[in-house]
């Protein structure tokens, strides 16, 4: 059997649930108002587009001339060239400049421009490498042209950019200093290839100067054989007899008497 306290607590819980459900039914949804434009922007004058500092809005009322979108599209003889110039050169400085006809397949110098004693080279960036002139970013750019049918609004050009021209200042080349005359200078040492050289060890004193004779010495001394040809036996000196000694010897021979020969007895 249940106690009267438990019955009262359960009854109170059911009453609270009923009150919550009744409150939920009484709440009504609030109406949502939708603006005509759908963005709730209104007519605030400060919300209009303003260009960033340093930029100016394009005046679409200006006549584009030959750069009009339809003019470029309809004329097959027109090409779009993209030219990059330094800050020191303006568009008016390019008037009357003559350049060679560039070739799109290779990078080459097509002309030069002198401005304020500074020579600028005009390069045509081709399909190859352009590290030495710069202008790699030109290949990723596209051109926008105004169109009259759209009230001067800019549209992507109907033709691709045909040529990329880069104008850059010529690099200063250091001048070669004048060579001063050298008063004393040893003759250059002969150089021989290593594959021709023969490595040979000769001890000190092996090649003495006593046995070496030059051609001049051999021509000056005629009839004298070199030391190697001379025989080992020394020559005998022949005594020389003078006239006085020969006369004295004759006198001695005349004054001497001949000696008698001894007879030998024969044995019978």
XYZ file of N, CA and C in Angstrom:
804
model
N 0.836 -1.195 0.000
C 0.000 0.000 0.000
C 0.875 1.251 0.000
N 0.453 2.278 -0.734
C 1.223 3.528 -0.847
C 0.800 4.502 0.231
N 1.707 5.283 0.700
C 1.439 6.266 1.745
C 0.807 7.508 1.142
N 0.049 8.295 1.922
C -0.576 9.525 1.403
C 0.436 10.574 0.971
N 1.697 10.567 1.470
C 2.703 11.570 1.079
C 3.127 11.373 -0.367
N 3.335 10.124 -0.801
C 3.747 9.846 -2.180
C 2.662 10.255 -3.161
N 1.436 10.065 -2.806
C 0.335 10.418 -3.704
C 0.276 11.928 -3.926
N 0.538 12.700 -2.916
C 0.499 14.162 -3.055
C 1.637 14.668 -3.952
N 2.853 14.108 -3.862
C 4.001 14.531 -4.693
C 3.759 14.212 -6.158
N 3.211 13.060 -6.465
C 2.933 12.696 -7.864
C 1.866 13.596 -8.456
N 0.890 13.968 -7.653
C -0.168 14.851 -8.144
C 0.383 16.239 -8.468
N 1.322 16.712 -7.655
C 1.915 18.022 -7.923
C 2.731 18.022 -9.225
N 3.430 16.932 -9.540
C 4.221 16.834 -10.770
C 3.328 16.907 -11.997
N 2.226 16.202 -11.965
C 1.302 16.238 -13.110
C 0.742 17.637 -13.319
N 0.462 18.349 -12.242
C -0.067 19.709 -12.372
C 0.955 20.654 -13.025
N 2.238 20.509 -12.673
C 3.280 21.357 -13.262
C 3.437 21.101 -14.762
N 3.361 19.858 -15.178
C 3.477 19.528 -16.600
C 2.334 20.137 -17.397
N 1.158 20.099 -16.845
C 0.004 20.677 -17.533
C 0.168 22.190 -17.696
N 0.708 22.854 -16.640
C 0.890 24.302 -16.734
C 1.895 24.669 -17.839
N 2.994 23.894 -17.971
C 4.000 24.159 -19.000
C 3.432 23.970 -20.398
N 2.685 22.925 -20.589
C 2.091 22.665 -21.907
C 1.095 23.755 -22.290
N 0.354 24.260 -21.300
C -0.609 25.321 -21.586
C 0.093 26.627 -21.954
N 1.235 26.904 -21.301
C 1.987 28.114 -21.615
C 2.555 28.068 -23.037
N 3.032 26.895 -23.461
C 3.577 26.768 -24.809
C 2.504 27.000 -25.863
N 1.351 26.569 -25.614
C 0.274 26.744 -26.590
C -0.136 28.207 -26.713
N 0.000 28.963 -25.647
C -0.439 30.353 -25.669
C 0.503 31.252 -26.469
N 1.860 30.926 -26.571
C 2.825 31.764 -27.302
C 2.534 31.717 -28.789
N 2.545 32.889 -29.453
C 2.268 32.984 -30.876
C 3.549 33.400 -31.617
N 3.765 32.954 -32.856
C 4.965 33.343 -33.614
C 4.924 34.803 -33.998
N 6.078 35.472 -33.868
C 6.181 36.894 -34.212
C 6.341 37.030 -35.721
N 5.650 37.941 -36.369
C 5.762 38.109 -37.819
C 7.125 38.701 -38.201
N 7.739 38.215 -39.328
C 9.045 38.672 -39.832
C 8.802 39.527 -41.052
N 9.344 40.724 -41.017
C 9.196 41.643 -42.148
C 10.400 41.500 -43.075
N 10.187 41.316 -44.380
C 11.247 41.146 -45.387
C 11.322 42.411 -46.217
N 12.516 42.947 -46.349
C 12.693 44.171 -47.131
C 12.544 43.868 -48.614
N 12.373 44.919 -49.390
C 12.169 44.748 -50.824
C 13.432 44.217 -51.515
N 14.616 44.743 -51.127
C 15.860 44.301 -51.758
C 16.370 42.993 -51.189
N 15.970 42.606 -50.031
C 16.403 41.351 -49.430
C 17.722 41.424 -48.711
N 18.384 42.612 -48.631
C 19.681 42.730 -47.973
C 19.666 43.710 -46.816
N 18.552 44.377 -46.584
C 18.448 45.334 -45.484
C 19.516 46.426 -45.583
N 19.848 46.831 -46.808
C 20.874 47.866 -46.968
C 20.302 49.265 -46.749
N 19.094 49.482 -47.176
C 18.509 50.807 -46.995
C 19.094 51.832 -47.938
N 18.915 53.076 -47.607
C 19.378 54.193 -48.429
C 20.463 55.006 -47.732
N 21.361 54.355 -47.020
C 22.424 55.059 -46.313
C 23.458 55.563 -47.326
N 23.731 56.857 -47.372
C 24.685 57.369 -48.373
C 26.119 56.932 -48.118
N 26.474 56.498 -46.949
C 27.845 56.090 -46.628
C 28.152 54.674 -47.094
N 27.126 53.953 -47.608
C 27.365 52.581 -48.044
C 27.786 52.498 -49.504
N 27.879 53.585 -50.209
C 28.295 53.555 -51.618
C 29.785 53.193 -51.723
N 30.194 52.626 -52.893
C 31.586 52.178 -53.084
C 32.516 53.377 -53.173
N 33.606 53.289 -52.477
C 34.642 54.302 -52.525
C 35.962 53.624 -52.881
N 36.709 54.158 -53.833
C 37.994 53.540 -54.188
C 38.996 53.701 -53.060
N 39.951 52.810 -52.960
C 40.983 52.927 -51.922
C 41.851 54.147 -52.162
N 42.591 54.574 -51.164
C 43.448 55.761 -51.336
C 44.488 55.533 -52.426
N 44.628 56.521 -53.291
C 45.555 56.427 -54.415
C 44.932 55.930 -55.692
N 43.650 55.499 -55.671
C 42.950 54.999 -56.856
C 41.830 55.955 -57.241
N 41.476 55.940 -58.520
C 40.436 56.819 -59.064
C 39.442 55.966 -59.833
N 38.179 56.306 -59.734
C 37.151 55.593 -60.478
C 37.308 55.843 -61.977
N 37.023 54.813 -62.754
C 37.143 54.922 -64.204
C 35.967 55.730 -64.743
N 36.301 56.671 -65.616
C 35.266 57.482 -66.256
C 34.825 56.775 -67.534
N 33.675 56.141 -67.505
C 33.208 55.367 -68.655
C 32.708 56.242 -69.794
N 32.549 57.527 -69.570
C 32.054 58.407 -70.628
C 33.131 58.811 -71.622
N 34.408 58.479 -71.346
C 35.509 58.840 -72.235
C 35.498 57.922 -73.446
N 35.792 58.486 -74.616
C 35.839 57.695 -75.846
C 37.079 56.809 -75.830
N 36.961 55.472 -75.863
C 38.138 54.595 -75.798
C 38.959 54.602 -77.069
N 38.389 55.022 -78.192
C 39.145 55.062 -79.443
C 39.414 53.666 -79.979
N 40.690 53.373 -80.354
C 40.990 52.043 -80.916
C 40.952 50.924 -79.888
N 40.869 51.261 -78.605
C 40.831 50.234 -77.566
C 39.406 49.795 -77.240
N 38.446 50.158 -78.045
C 37.071 49.721 -77.808
C 36.950 48.228 -78.091
N 36.171 47.547 -77.290
C 36.103 46.080 -77.330
C 35.700 45.581 -78.710
N 34.653 46.129 -79.296
C 34.178 45.673 -80.603
C 35.164 46.028 -81.713
N 35.870 47.150 -81.586
C 36.857 47.536 -82.601
C 38.011 46.544 -82.650
N 38.495 46.128 -81.498
C 39.589 45.154 -81.443
C 39.130 43.799 -81.975
N 37.921 43.443 -81.704
C 37.423 42.138 -82.134
C 37.236 42.074 -83.650
N 36.735 43.125 -84.249
C 36.404 43.093 -85.672
C 37.610 43.326 -86.577
N 38.689 43.899 -86.078
C 39.873 44.191 -86.897
C 40.927 43.112 -86.649
N 41.226 42.328 -87.706
C 42.219 41.257 -87.570
C 43.651 41.773 -87.582
N 43.886 42.996 -88.015
C 45.240 43.552 -88.074
C 45.697 44.154 -86.748
N 44.829 44.245 -85.782
C 45.184 44.816 -84.482
C 45.662 43.723 -83.536
N 46.723 44.037 -82.780
C 47.261 43.143 -81.754
C 47.347 43.894 -80.427
N 47.269 43.149 -79.373
C 47.400 43.716 -78.024
C 48.815 43.456 -77.520
N 49.519 44.540 -77.193
C 50.861 44.448 -76.642
C 50.824 44.939 -75.201
N 51.522 44.223 -74.348
C 51.613 44.599 -72.935
C 53.036 45.085 -72.674
N 53.163 46.337 -72.255
C 54.470 46.975 -72.070
C 54.634 47.346 -70.600
N 55.760 46.955 -70.039
C 56.097 47.335 -68.658
C 57.235 48.349 -68.699
N 57.000 49.515 -68.109
C 57.981 50.602 -68.123
C 58.305 50.997 -66.689
N 59.500 51.519 -66.437
C 59.826 52.019 -65.089
C 59.099 53.323 -64.792
N 59.184 53.766 -63.553
C 58.478 54.983 -63.129
C 59.019 56.242 -63.791
N 60.282 56.225 -64.194
C 60.880 57.435 -64.782
C 60.460 57.674 -66.224
N 59.797 56.726 -66.854
C 59.377 56.859 -68.252
C 57.862 56.935 -68.308
N 57.358 57.925 -69.060
C 55.925 58.101 -69.241
C 55.523 57.666 -70.645
N 54.204 57.643 -70.865
C 53.697 57.192 -72.166
C 54.133 58.117 -73.294
N 54.263 59.397 -73.017
C 54.650 60.344 -74.066
C 56.097 60.152 -74.510
N 56.935 59.571 -73.654
C 58.329 59.324 -74.019
C 58.464 58.170 -75.005
N 57.441 57.349 -75.138
C 57.498 56.211 -76.058
C 57.094 56.581 -77.475
N 56.619 57.793 -77.684
C 56.209 58.202 -79.025
C 57.436 58.390 -79.919
N 57.383 57.792 -81.098
C 58.479 57.907 -82.060
C 59.614 56.934 -81.840
N 59.528 56.034 -80.870
C 60.596 55.061 -80.625
C 60.471 53.934 -81.644
N 61.561 53.629 -82.333
C 61.577 52.564 -83.328
C 62.228 51.321 -82.730
N 61.596 50.184 -82.951
C 62.101 48.907 -82.458
C 62.048 47.896 -83.590
N 62.825 46.839 -83.441
C 62.784 45.747 -84.407
C 61.536 44.903 -84.191
N 61.192 44.158 -85.213
C 60.009 43.313 -85.103
C 60.312 42.154 -84.154
N 59.630 42.067 -83.038
C 59.934 40.989 -82.083
C 59.408 39.648 -82.560
N 60.078 38.611 -82.096
C 59.676 37.230 -82.378
C 59.192 36.624 -81.074
N 58.019 36.034 -81.107
C 57.420 35.535 -79.868
C 58.110 34.295 -79.337
N 58.864 33.600 -80.169
C 59.446 32.332 -79.742
C 60.698 32.500 -78.892
N 61.363 33.641 -78.948
C 62.611 33.804 -78.194
C 62.685 35.211 -77.598
N 63.501 35.325 -76.569
C 63.698 36.605 -75.889
C 64.876 37.328 -76.523
N 64.676 38.580 -76.912
C 65.729 39.329 -77.595
C 65.555 40.814 -77.321
N 66.663 41.545 -77.498
C 66.630 43.000 -77.359
C 66.248 43.608 -78.700
N 65.197 44.405 -78.705
C 64.656 44.937 -79.960
C 64.906 46.433 -80.117
N 65.472 47.097 -79.137
C 65.722 48.529 -79.261
C 66.253 49.113 -77.967
N 66.400 50.430 -77.956
C 66.899 51.136 -76.772
C 66.239 52.508 -76.696
N 66.237 53.064 -75.495
C 65.625 54.363 -75.230
C 66.503 55.109 -74.236
N 66.874 56.335 -74.570
C 67.718 57.158 -73.703
C 66.862 58.238 -73.064
N 66.943 58.311 -71.751
C 66.164 59.284 -70.995
C 67.001 59.802 -69.830
N 67.304 61.116 -69.848
C 68.091 61.751 -68.788
C 69.434 61.053 -68.583
N 70.150 60.874 -69.703
C 71.487 60.274 -69.697
C 71.486 58.842 -69.173
N 70.347 58.215 -69.183
C 70.236 56.815 -68.767
C 69.717 56.017 -69.953
N 70.435 54.984 -70.319
C 70.058 54.154 -71.461
C 69.193 53.001 -70.960
N 68.022 52.850 -71.572
C 67.101 51.764 -71.248
C 67.031 50.807 -72.432
N 67.141 49.535 -72.154
C 67.015 48.508 -73.186
C 65.565 48.070 -73.296
N 65.118 47.858 -74.522
C 63.759 47.392 -74.798
C 63.855 45.915 -75.172
N 63.239 45.063 -74.358
C 63.309 43.616 -74.540
C 61.939 43.075 -74.922
N 61.961 42.071 -75.755
C 60.754 41.327 -76.101
C 60.818 39.982 -75.386
N 59.929 39.775 -74.421
C 59.924 38.539 -73.634
C 59.258 37.440 -74.450
N 60.022 36.394 -74.742
C 59.505 35.279 -75.519
C 59.040 34.136 -74.641
N 59.024 32.961 -75.246
C 58.564 31.778 -74.520
C 59.636 31.194 -73.614
N 60.885 31.586 -73.800
C 61.965 31.034 -72.992
C 62.089 31.723 -71.647
N 63.292 31.572 -71.052
C 63.551 32.145 -69.735
C 63.762 33.658 -69.852
N 63.239 34.369 -68.855
C 63.371 35.834 -68.810
C 63.902 36.292 -67.457
N 64.788 35.487 -66.863
C 65.293 35.841 -65.533
C 66.191 37.071 -65.586
N 66.938 37.250 -66.672
C 67.892 38.353 -66.729
C 67.228 39.676 -67.067
N 65.958 39.693 -67.501
C 65.266 40.957 -67.787
C 64.055 41.155 -66.892
N 63.577 40.116 -66.243
C 62.383 40.224 -65.413
C 61.119 40.163 -66.251
N 60.002 40.463 -65.619
C 58.731 40.468 -66.332
C 58.051 39.123 -66.400
N 58.331 38.235 -65.427
C 57.658 36.940 -65.433
C 56.167 37.068 -65.156
N 55.778 38.118 -64.417
C 54.366 38.273 -64.058
C 53.511 38.733 -65.231
N 54.120 39.206 -66.314
C 53.332 39.688 -67.452
C 52.555 38.567 -68.134
N 53.070 37.363 -68.056
C 52.395 36.243 -68.719
C 51.093 35.863 -68.023
N 50.940 36.242 -66.783
C 49.734 35.876 -66.023
C 48.674 36.973 -66.046
N 48.919 38.084 -66.717
C 47.966 39.192 -66.734
C 47.032 39.092 -67.935
N 45.830 39.608 -67.763
C 44.840 39.691 -68.844
C 44.422 41.149 -69.019
N 43.849 41.465 -70.171
C 43.511 42.847 -70.519
C 42.000 43.058 -70.445
N 41.583 44.221 -69.912
C 40.176 44.634 -69.856
C 39.981 45.828 -70.782
N 38.953 45.765 -71.618
C 38.665 46.835 -72.574
C 37.245 47.351 -72.374
N 37.020 48.655 -72.546
C 35.655 49.201 -72.423
C 34.798 48.813 -73.640
N 33.504 48.693 -73.377
C 32.555 48.313 -74.435
C 31.390 49.301 -74.431
N 31.115 49.876 -75.606
C 30.062 50.885 -75.706
C 28.671 50.289 -75.494
N 28.483 49.065 -75.915
C 27.166 48.454 -75.783
C 26.775 48.280 -74.323
N 27.747 48.210 -73.443
C 27.488 48.052 -72.015
C 27.795 49.342 -71.259
N 27.624 50.476 -71.942
C 27.791 51.791 -71.329
C 29.202 52.015 -70.783
N 30.178 51.519 -71.507
C 31.570 51.760 -71.135
C 32.124 50.851 -70.061
N 31.394 49.827 -69.681
C 31.913 48.917 -68.659
C 33.038 48.058 -69.238
N 33.956 47.697 -68.352
C 35.129 46.935 -68.778
C 34.781 45.463 -68.934
N 35.322 44.870 -69.989
C 35.132 43.446 -70.267
C 36.474 42.855 -70.683
N 36.607 41.542 -70.526
C 37.853 40.876 -70.906
C 38.049 40.992 -72.410
N 39.270 41.278 -72.822
C 39.572 41.506 -74.237
C 39.252 40.269 -75.060
N 38.744 40.456 -76.281
C 38.417 39.302 -77.122
C 39.634 38.589 -77.689
N 40.820 39.206 -77.601
C 42.050 38.604 -78.111
C 43.062 38.472 -76.985
N 43.931 37.475 -77.132
C 45.005 37.297 -76.158
C 46.127 38.296 -76.434
N 46.966 38.522 -75.436
C 48.082 39.458 -75.584
C 49.134 38.820 -76.482
N 49.488 39.519 -77.563
C 50.408 38.958 -78.560
C 51.873 39.146 -78.179
N 52.256 40.284 -77.631
C 53.655 40.574 -77.309
C 53.759 41.112 -75.890
N 54.874 40.761 -75.245
C 55.191 41.274 -73.909
C 56.504 42.043 -74.014
N 56.453 43.345 -73.812
C 57.619 44.219 -73.939
C 58.035 44.694 -72.549
N 59.326 44.599 -72.272
C 59.884 45.021 -70.980
C 60.955 46.067 -71.253
N 60.819 47.231 -70.629
C 61.811 48.307 -70.729
C 62.524 48.402 -69.383
N 63.804 48.163 -69.395
C 64.589 48.170 -68.157
C 65.878 48.934 -68.390
N 66.382 49.548 -67.316
C 67.631 50.311 -67.407
C 68.797 49.374 -67.650
N 69.700 49.827 -68.481
C 70.873 49.014 -68.801
C 71.798 48.954 -67.595
N 72.287 47.767 -67.321
C 73.175 47.592 -66.184
C 74.532 48.212 -66.483
N 75.083 48.860 -65.460
C 76.386 49.514 -65.620
C 77.483 48.464 -65.679
N 78.313 48.561 -66.707
C 79.425 47.631 -66.881
C 80.685 48.291 -66.338
N 81.410 47.655 -65.423
C 82.627 48.267 -64.884
C 83.690 48.415 -65.958
N 84.358 49.562 -65.953
C 85.412 49.823 -66.928
C 86.693 49.103 -66.523
N 87.368 48.608 -67.528
C 88.611 47.882 -67.278
C 89.730 48.886 -67.031
N 90.474 48.776 -65.920
C 91.570 49.728 -65.677
C 92.686 49.554 -66.697
N 93.354 50.666 -66.992
C 94.457 50.611 -67.934
C 95.630 49.858 -67.328
N 96.166 48.964 -68.132
C 97.279 48.154 -67.658
C 98.566 48.971 -67.715
N 99.266 49.033 -66.601
C 100.538 49.727 -66.555
C 101.644 48.823 -67.099
N 102.614 49.398 -67.797
C 103.689 48.546 -68.351
C 104.528 47.926 -67.240
N 104.824 46.671 -67.411
C 105.625 45.933 -66.437
C 107.082 45.990 -66.885
N 107.936 46.506 -66.022
C 109.341 46.693 -66.388
C 110.078 45.358 -66.366
N 110.004 44.652 -65.267
C 110.713 43.385 -65.117
C 109.679 42.270 -64.986
N 109.794 41.348 -65.874
C 108.869 40.220 -65.843
C 109.575 38.986 -66.387
N 109.493 37.915 -65.663
C 110.098 36.669 -66.101
C 109.309 36.081 -67.265
N 109.978 35.382 -68.155
C 109.236 34.752 -69.264
C 108.285 33.692 -68.724
N 107.204 33.476 -69.398
C 106.242 32.477 -68.902
C 106.832 31.080 -68.923
N 106.546 30.341 -67.904
C 107.044 28.973 -67.807
C 106.274 28.079 -68.764
N 106.973 27.216 -69.476
C 106.246 26.315 -70.394
C 105.417 25.307 -69.612
N 104.270 25.053 -70.126
C 103.378 24.079 -69.498
C 103.252 22.875 -70.416
N 103.339 21.712 -69.825
C 103.256 20.466 -70.581
C 102.088 19.642 -70.055
N 101.443 18.905 -70.926
C 100.353 18.029 -70.442
C 100.898 16.914 -69.575
N 100.121 16.520 -68.594
C 100.584 15.511 -67.637
C 100.779 14.143 -68.271
N 100.022 13.835 -69.329
C 100.156 12.513 -69.925
C 101.455 12.366 -70.719
N 102.136 13.492 -71.011
C 103.389 13.419 -71.759
C 104.586 13.343 -70.817
N 104.468 13.836 -69.602
C 105.581 13.875 -68.664
C 105.980 12.463 -68.235
N 107.287 12.246 -68.103
C 107.826 10.972 -67.632
C 108.503 11.222 -66.287
N 108.005 10.566 -65.292
C 108.539 10.752 -63.945
C 109.846 9.954 -63.810
N 110.916 10.637 -63.451
C 112.225 10.013 -63.321
C 112.954 10.639 -62.146
N 113.562 9.785 -61.296
C 114.298 10.270 -60.132
C 115.780 10.237 -60.454
N 116.427 11.381 -60.403
C 117.859 11.499 -60.662
C 118.502 12.035 -59.396
N 119.398 11.290 -58.759
C 120.017 11.773 -57.518
C 120.902 12.983 -57.782
N 121.194 13.696 -56.718
C 121.978 14.919 -56.828
C 123.412 14.574 -57.211
N 123.948 15.247 -58.215
C 125.313 15.034 -58.664
C 125.468 13.964 -59.715
N 124.370 13.350 -60.160
C 124.491 12.298 -61.166
C 124.881 12.870 -62.518
N 124.431 14.053 -62.776
C 124.768 14.701 -64.042
C 125.784 15.805 -63.767
N 127.080 15.453 -63.860
C 128.124 16.444 -63.598
C 128.397 17.242 -64.860
N 128.948 18.414 -64.674
C 129.213 19.302 -65.797
C 130.538 19.002 -66.492
N 131.383 18.090 -65.930
C 132.694 17.823 -66.522
C 132.591 17.083 -67.842
N 131.616 16.186 -67.958
C 131.511 15.384 -69.180
C 130.600 15.984 -70.213
N 130.086 17.178 -69.993
C 129.149 17.802 -70.922
C 129.895 18.847 -71.735
N 129.858 18.711 -73.031
C 130.512 19.664 -73.930
C 129.472 20.205 -74.885
N 129.507 21.465 -75.059
C 128.580 22.089 -75.987
C 129.146 22.037 -77.393
N 128.324 22.387 -78.343
C 128.762 22.377 -79.745
C 129.806 23.444 -80.014
N 129.691 24.574 -79.273
C 130.661 25.642 -79.500
C 132.056 25.221 -79.064
N 132.153 24.520 -77.918
C 133.450 24.068 -77.439
C 134.054 23.046 -78.381
N 133.214 22.166 -78.927
C 133.743 21.153 -79.840
C 134.239 21.772 -81.138
N 133.641 22.865 -81.576
C 134.087 23.520 -82.798
C 135.354 24.329 -82.560
N 135.512 24.938 -81.391
C 136.701 25.742 -81.116
C 137.939 24.876 -80.963
N 137.816 23.749 -80.318
C 138.963 22.874 -80.049
C 138.929 21.757 -81.068
N 139.747 21.866 -82.072
C 139.812 20.840 -83.103
C 141.041 19.973 -82.877
N 140.901 18.726 -83.125
C 142.015 17.804 -82.953
C 142.189 17.312 -81.549
N 141.430 17.796 -80.615
C 141.516 17.341 -79.233
C 140.315 16.468 -78.961
N 140.549 15.253 -78.653
C 139.457 14.314 -78.399
C 138.925 14.536 -77.004
N 137.697 14.258 -76.792
C 137.148 14.381 -75.437
C 137.782 13.386 -74.504
N 137.621 13.581 -73.206
C 138.283 12.691 -72.236
C 137.859 11.252 -72.361
N 136.669 10.991 -72.868
C 136.214 9.604 -72.957
C 136.962 8.836 -74.038
N 137.491 9.511 -75.100
C 138.133 8.829 -76.231
C 139.608 8.571 -75.954
N 140.239 9.332 -75.089
C 141.672 9.199 -74.800
C 141.941 7.845 -74.175
N 143.004 7.182 -74.635
C 143.337 5.848 -74.111
C 143.849 5.970 -72.691
N 143.753 4.875 -72.000
C 144.133 4.878 -70.592
C 145.662 4.942 -70.415
N 146.478 4.337 -71.385
C 147.927 4.326 -71.243
C 148.501 5.714 -71.507
N 149.346 6.207 -70.627
C 149.948 7.524 -70.868
C 150.999 7.466 -71.987
N 151.142 8.533 -72.702
C 152.110 8.594 -73.783
C 153.537 8.687 -73.221
N 154.500 7.971 -73.897
C 155.906 8.037 -73.500
C 156.564 9.252 -74.133
N 157.262 9.982 -73.312
C 157.930 11.178 -73.813
C 159.223 10.779 -74.533
N 159.462 11.217 -75.735
C 160.661 10.925 -76.537
C 161.751 11.928 -76.171
N 162.925 11.436 -75.760
C 163.996 12.375 -75.397
C 164.494 13.120 -76.634
N 164.692 14.389 -76.489
C 165.171 15.229 -77.577
C 166.688 15.436 -77.422
N 167.444 15.232 -78.506
C 168.909 15.351 -78.499
C 169.309 16.652 -79.182
N 170.153 17.420 -78.519
C 170.610 18.675 -79.095
C 171.874 18.455 -79.928
N 172.380 19.482 -80.662
C 173.551 19.377 -81.527
C 174.835 19.241 -80.717
N 174.966 19.930 -79.574
C 176.176 19.871 -78.757
C 176.370 18.487 -78.209
N 175.303 17.864 -77.756
C 175.426 16.522 -77.193
C 175.811 15.516 -78.270
N 175.357 15.663 -79.473
C 175.693 14.716 -80.554
C 177.165 14.827 -80.948
N 177.770 16.066 -80.975
C 179.176 16.226 -81.307
C 180.069 15.603 -80.255
N 179.750 15.776 -78.971
C 180.566 15.201 -77.901
C 180.570 13.692 -77.975
N 179.474 13.090 -78.327
C 179.413 11.633 -78.433
C 180.284 11.127 -79.580
N 180.361 11.881 -80.691
C 181.207 11.464 -81.804
C 182.672 11.497 -81.422
N 183.108 12.533 -80.692
C 184.499 12.632 -80.275
C 184.883 11.493 -79.364
N 184.085 11.125 -78.489
C 184.387 10.012 -77.592
C 184.550 8.727 -78.366
N 183.745 8.523 -79.364
C 183.836 7.285 -80.143
C 185.123 7.237 -80.959
N 185.598 8.394 -81.492
C 186.827 8.413 -82.274
C 188.054 8.206 -81.392
N 188.099 8.738 -80.177
C 189.272 8.634 -79.314
C 189.432 7.266 -78.694
N 188.498 6.482 -78.590
C 188.593 5.156 -77.986
C 189.183 4.178 -79.001
N 190.102 3.285 -78.531
C 190.709 2.245 -79.384
C 189.823 1.038 -79.395
N 189.885 0.341 -80.507
C 189.022 -0.863 -80.544
C 189.565 -1.965 -79.658
N 188.818 -2.668 -79.037
C 189.225 -3.738 -78.131
C 189.558 -4.981 -78.932
N 190.675 -5.670 -78.444
C 191.085 -6.907 -79.082
C 190.189 -8.036 -78.650
N 189.902 -8.839 -79.616
C 189.033 -9.980 -79.317
C 189.841 -11.109 -78.747
N 189.449 -11.787 -77.812
C 190.133 -12.896 -77.177
C 189.960 -14.141 -78.012
N 191.097 -14.887 -78.122
C 191.071 -16.132 -78.863
C 190.836 -17.277 -77.920
N 190.072 -18.145 -78.332
C 189.799 -19.327 -77.527
C 190.570 -20.500 -78.087
N 191.332 -21.189 -77.187
C 192.100 -22.348 -77.600
C 191.192 -23.529 -77.804
N 191.496 -24.164 -78.897
C 190.683 -25.358 -79.175
C 191.305 -26.558 -78.529
N 190.677 -27.391 -78.049
C 191.182 -28.595 -77.399
C 191.291 -29.689 -78.442
N 192.517 -30.184 -78.482
C 192.729 -31.268 -79.414
C 192.207 -32.551 -78.821
